[in-house]
Coordinates of N, CA and C in Angstrom, one line a residue:
X1 N -9.3 17.9 -18.5 CA -9.7 16.5 -18.7 C -8.6 15.7 -18.1
X2 N -8.5 15.8 -16.7 CA -7.5 15.0 -16.0 C -8.2 14.1 -15.0
X3 N -7.5 13.0 -14.7 CA -8.1 12.1 -13.7 C -8.0 12.7 -12.3
X4 N -8.9 12.3 -11.5 CA -9.0 12.9 -10.1 C -8.8 11.7 -9.1
X5 N -7.9 11.8 -8.2 CA -7.7 10.8 -7.2 C -8.4 11.3 -6.0
X6 N -9.6 10.6 -5.6 CA -10.4 11.1 -4.5 C -9.6 11.0 -3.2
X7 N -8.9 9.9 -3.0 CA -8.1 9.8 -1.7 C -7.2 11.0 -1.5
X8 N -6.5 11.4 -2.6 CA -5.6 12.5 -2.6 C -6.4 13.8 -2.3
X9 N -7.5 14.0 -2.9 CA -8.3 15.2 -2.7 C -8.8 15.3 -1.2
X10 N -9.3 14.2 -0.7 CA -9.7 14.2 0.7 C -8.6 14.4 1.7
X11 N -7.4 14.1 1.3 CA -6.2 14.4 2.2 C -5.9 15.8 2.3
X12 N -6.4 16.7 1.5 CA -6.0 18.1 1.5 C -6.8 18.9 2.5
X13 N -7.7 18.4 3.2 CA -8.5 19.2 4.2 C -8.9 18.3 5.4
X14 N -9.2 18.9 6.5 CA -9.6 18.2 7.7 C -10.9 18.6 8.3
X15 N -11.5 19.7 7.8 CA -12.7 20.2 8.4 C -13.9 19.5 7.9
X16 N -15.0 19.7 8.6 CA -16.3 19.0 8.3 C -17.3 20.0 7.8
X17 N -18.2 19.4 7.0 CA -19.3 20.2 6.4 C -18.9 21.4 5.6
X18 N -17.7 21.3 5.0 CA -17.2 22.4 4.1 C -16.9 21.8 2.7
X19 N -17.9 21.8 1.8 CA -17.6 21.2 0.5 C -16.6 21.9 -0.3
X20 N -15.8 21.1 -1.1 CA -14.9 21.6 -2.1 C -15.3 21.1 -3.4
X21 N -15.0 21.9 -4.5 CA -15.4 21.5 -5.8 C -14.2 20.7 -6.5
X22 N -14.5 19.6 -7.1 CA -13.5 18.9 -7.8 C -13.8 18.7 -9.3
X23 N -15.0 19.1 -9.7 CA -15.3 19.0 -11.1 C -16.6 19.7 -11.4
X24 N -16.8 19.8 -12.7 CA -18.0 20.5 -13.2 C -18.5 19.8 -14.5
X25 N -19.8 19.5 -14.6 CA -20.3 18.9 -15.9 C -21.8 19.3 -16.0
X26 N -22.1 19.8 -17.2 CA -23.5 20.2 -17.6 C -24.2 21.0 -16.5
X27 N -23.5 22.0 -16.0 CA -24.2 22.8 -15.0 C -24.2 22.3 -13.6
X28 N -23.6 21.1 -13.4 CA -23.6 20.4 -12.1 C -22.1 20.5 -11.6
X29 N -22.0 20.7 -10.3 CA -20.7 20.6 -9.6 C -20.6 19.3 -8.9
X30 N -19.3 18.8 -9.0 CA -19.0 17.6 -8.2 C -18.2 18.1 -7.0
X31 N -18.8 17.8 -5.9 CA -18.2 18.4 -4.6 C -17.8 17.2 -3.7
X32 N -16.8 17.4 -2.9 CA -16.5 16.5 -1.8 C -16.5 17.2 -0.5
X33 N -16.8 16.4 0.5 CA -16.8 17.0 1.9 C -16.6 15.8 2.9
X34 N -16.1 16.2 4.0 CA -16.0 15.3 5.1 C -17.2 15.6 6.1
X35 N -17.9 14.5 6.5 CA -19.1 14.7 7.4 C -18.7 14.1 8.8
X36 N -19.0 14.8 9.8 CA -19.0 14.2 11.2 C -19.9 15.1 12.1
X37 N -20.7 14.4 12.9 CA -21.7 15.1 13.6 C -23.0 15.2 12.8
X38 N -23.8 16.2 13.2 CA -25.1 16.4 12.5 C -25.1 17.8 11.8
X39 N -25.7 17.8 10.6 CA -25.9 19.0 9.8 C -27.3 19.4 10.2
X40 N -27.7 20.5 9.6 CA -29.1 21.1 9.8 C -30.1 20.3 9.0
X41 N -31.3 20.3 9.5 CA -32.5 19.8 8.7 C -32.7 21.0 7.7
X42 N -32.8 20.6 6.4 CA -32.9 21.7 5.4 C -33.5 21.0 4.1
X43 N -33.8 21.9 3.1 CA -34.2 21.4 1.8 C -33.7 22.3 0.8
X44 N -33.7 21.9 -0.5 CA -33.3 22.7 -1.6 C -34.6 22.8 -2.5
X45 N -35.2 23.9 -2.6 CA -36.4 24.1 -3.3 C -36.4 23.8 -4.8
X46 N -35.2 24.0 -5.4 CA -35.1 23.9 -6.8 C -34.1 22.9 -7.3
X47 N -33.4 22.2 -6.4 CA -32.3 21.4 -6.9 C -32.4 20.0 -6.2
X48 N -32.2 18.9 -7.0 CA -31.9 17.6 -6.5 C -30.5 17.5 -6.0
X49 N -30.2 16.6 -5.2 CA -28.9 16.4 -4.6 C -28.5 15.0 -4.5
X50 N -27.3 14.6 -4.9 CA -26.9 13.2 -4.9 C -25.7 13.1 -3.8
X51 N -25.8 12.2 -2.9 CA -24.8 11.9 -2.0 C -24.2 10.5 -2.2
X52 N -22.9 10.3 -2.4 CA -22.3 9.0 -2.5 C -21.2 8.9 -1.4
X53 N -21.3 7.8 -0.7 CA -20.3 7.6 0.4 C -19.1 6.9 -0.1
X54 N -17.9 7.5 0.0 CA -16.7 7.0 -0.4 C -16.0 6.2 0.7
X55 N -16.1 6.8 1.9 CA -15.5 6.1 3.1 C -16.3 6.4 4.3
X56 N -16.6 5.4 5.1 CA -17.4 5.5 6.3 C -18.8 5.3 6.1
X57 N -19.7 5.9 6.9 CA -21.1 5.7 6.9 C -21.8 7.0 7.3
X58 N -22.9 7.3 6.6 CA -23.7 8.5 6.9 C -25.1 8.0 7.1
X59 N -25.9 8.9 7.8 CA -27.3 8.7 7.9 C -27.9 10.0 7.4
X60 N -29.1 9.8 6.7 CA -29.8 11.0 6.3 C -31.2 10.8 6.9
X61 N -31.6 11.8 7.7 CA -32.9 11.8 8.3 C -33.9 12.5 7.4
X62 N -35.0 11.9 7.2 CA -36.1 12.5 6.4 C -37.3 12.7 7.4
X63 N -38.3 13.4 6.9 CA -39.5 13.6 7.8 C -40.1 12.3 8.3
X64 N -40.0 11.3 7.4 CA -40.7 10.0 7.7 C -39.8 8.8 7.9
X65 N -38.5 9.0 7.8 CA -37.6 7.8 8.0 C -36.2 8.3 8.0
X66 N -35.3 7.3 8.3 CA -33.9 7.5 8.3 C -33.2 6.5 7.4
X67 N -32.3 6.9 6.5 CA -31.6 6.1 5.6 C -30.1 6.0 6.0
X68 N -29.5 4.9 6.1 CA -28.1 4.7 6.4 C -27.4 4.3 5.1
X69 N -26.3 5.0 4.8 CA -25.6 4.8 3.6 C -24.2 4.3 4.0
X70 N -23.7 3.2 3.5 CA -22.4 2.7 3.7 C -21.5 3.0 2.5
X71 N -20.2 2.7 2.7 CA -19.3 2.9 1.6 C -19.8 2.3 0.3
X72 N -19.7 3.1 -0.8 CA -20.1 2.6 -2.1 C -21.6 2.7 -2.4
X73 N -22.4 3.3 -1.4 CA -23.8 3.5 -1.6 C -24.1 5.0 -1.8
X74 N -25.2 5.3 -2.5 CA -25.6 6.6 -2.8 C -27.1 6.8 -2.7
X75 N -27.5 8.0 -2.6 CA -28.9 8.3 -2.6 C -29.1 9.7 -3.3
X76 N -30.2 9.8 -4.0 CA -30.6 11.1 -4.6 C -31.8 11.7 -3.8
X77 N -31.6 12.9 -3.3 CA -32.6 13.5 -2.5 C -33.3 14.5 -3.5
X78 N -34.6 14.3 -3.8 CA -35.3 15.2 -4.7 C -35.5 16.6 -4.1
X79 N -35.6 17.6 -5.0 CA -35.8 19.0 -4.6 C -37.0 19.0 -3.7
X80 N -37.0 19.9 -2.7 CA -38.1 20.1 -1.9 C -38.3 19.2 -0.7
X81 N -37.4 18.2 -0.6 CA -37.5 17.1 0.4 C -36.6 17.6 1.6
X82 N -37.2 17.7 2.8 CA -36.4 18.0 4.0 C -35.5 16.8 4.3
X83 N -34.2 17.1 4.6 CA -33.3 16.1 5.0 C -32.2 16.6 5.9
X84 N -31.6 15.7 6.7 CA -30.6 16.1 7.6 C -29.5 15.0 7.6
X85 N -28.3 15.3 7.0 CA -27.2 14.4 7.0 C -26.5 14.4 8.3
X86 N -26.0 13.2 8.7 CA -25.1 13.1 9.9 C -24.2 11.9 9.7
X87 N -23.2 11.9 10.6 CA -22.2 10.8 10.6 C -21.6 10.7 12.0
X88 N -21.7 9.5 12.6 CA -21.2 9.3 13.9 C -19.7 9.4 13.9
X89 N -19.0 8.9 12.9 CA -17.6 9.0 12.7 C -17.3 9.7 11.4
X90 N -16.1 10.1 11.1 CA -15.8 10.8 9.9 C -16.1 10.0 8.7
X91 N -16.8 10.6 7.7 CA -17.2 10.0 6.5 C -16.8 10.9 5.3
X92 N -16.4 10.3 4.2 CA -16.0 11.0 3.0 C -17.2 10.9 2.0
X93 N -17.7 12.0 1.5 CA -18.9 12.0 0.7 C -18.6 12.8 -0.6
X94 N -19.1 12.3 -1.7 CA -19.1 13.0 -3.0 C -20.5 13.4 -3.2
X95 N -20.7 14.7 -3.7 CA -22.1 15.2 -3.9 C -22.1 15.8 -5.4
X96 N -23.2 15.5 -6.1 CA -23.4 16.0 -7.4 C -24.7 16.9 -7.2
X97 N -24.6 18.2 -7.6 CA -25.7 19.1 -7.5 C -25.5 20.3 -8.4
X98 N -26.6 21.0 -8.8 CA -26.4 22.1 -9.6 C -25.5 23.2 -9.0
X99 N -24.8 23.9 -9.8 CA -23.9 25.0 -9.3 C -24.6 26.0 -8.4
X100 N -25.9 26.2 -8.6 CA -26.7 27.1 -7.8 C -27.0 26.6 -6.4
X101 N -26.7 25.4 -6.1 CA -27.1 24.8 -4.8 C -26.3 25.4 -3.6
X102 N -27.0 25.9 -2.6 CA -26.3 26.3 -1.4 C -26.4 25.2 -0.4
X103 N -25.3 24.8 0.3 CA -25.3 23.6 1.1 C -26.4 23.6 2.2
X104 N -26.8 24.8 2.7 CA -27.9 24.8 3.7 C -29.2 25.1 3.2
X105 N -29.4 25.0 1.8 CA -30.7 25.1 1.2 C -31.3 26.5 1.5
X106 N -32.6 26.5 2.0 CA -33.3 27.7 2.2 C -32.8 28.5 3.4
X107 N -31.9 27.9 4.2 CA -31.3 28.5 5.4 C -30.0 29.1 5.1
X108 N -30.0 30.0 4.1 CA -28.7 30.6 3.6 C -27.9 31.4 4.6
X109 N -28.5 31.8 5.7 CA -27.8 32.6 6.7 C -27.4 31.8 7.9
X110 N -27.3 30.5 7.8 CA -26.9 29.6 8.8 C -25.4 29.7 9.0
X111 N -24.9 29.4 10.2 CA -23.4 29.4 10.4 C -22.7 28.3 9.7
X112 N -23.5 27.3 9.2 CA -22.9 26.2 8.4 C -22.9 26.5 6.9
X113 N -23.5 27.7 6.5 CA -23.6 28.0 5.0 C -22.2 28.3 4.5
X114 N -21.8 27.6 3.4 CA -20.6 27.8 2.7 C -20.8 28.4 1.3
X115 N -20.2 29.6 1.1 CA -20.4 30.3 -0.2 C -19.0 30.4 -0.8
X116 N -19.0 30.7 -2.1 CA -17.7 30.8 -2.8 C -16.8 29.7 -2.6
X117 N -17.3 28.5 -2.9 CA -16.5 27.3 -2.6 C -15.2 27.2 -3.4
X118 N -14.2 26.7 -2.8 CA -12.9 26.6 -3.5 C -12.8 25.3 -4.3
X119 N -12.0 25.4 -5.4 CA -11.7 24.2 -6.2 C -10.4 23.6 -5.6
X120 N -10.4 22.3 -5.5 CA -9.1 21.7 -5.1 C -8.7 20.6 -6.1

């Protein structure tokens, strides 16, 4: 039960699309990642996913629209919804999702799939 300094945690890594765990509550993991470029279009069949932008701006493409999130904004993507996050410039993002969530959803064999995430 210690406070977490997000700026400090984000300073510990430089790679993109590689989530790290910073907390756990009620079966949910609190993850942080830096976004830059485009991720894969994917979905999570059994888990909702929350994205909150701490620094920068991200876009999330859905089948029918594009949402832009600025610093301080968040969105919840319901389970089963195809989505593709991207960021033109580096963005810092906090994600809340069940511990069972694989970052590439049903595409678990993608080169972007991250398993056995580290705690920082």
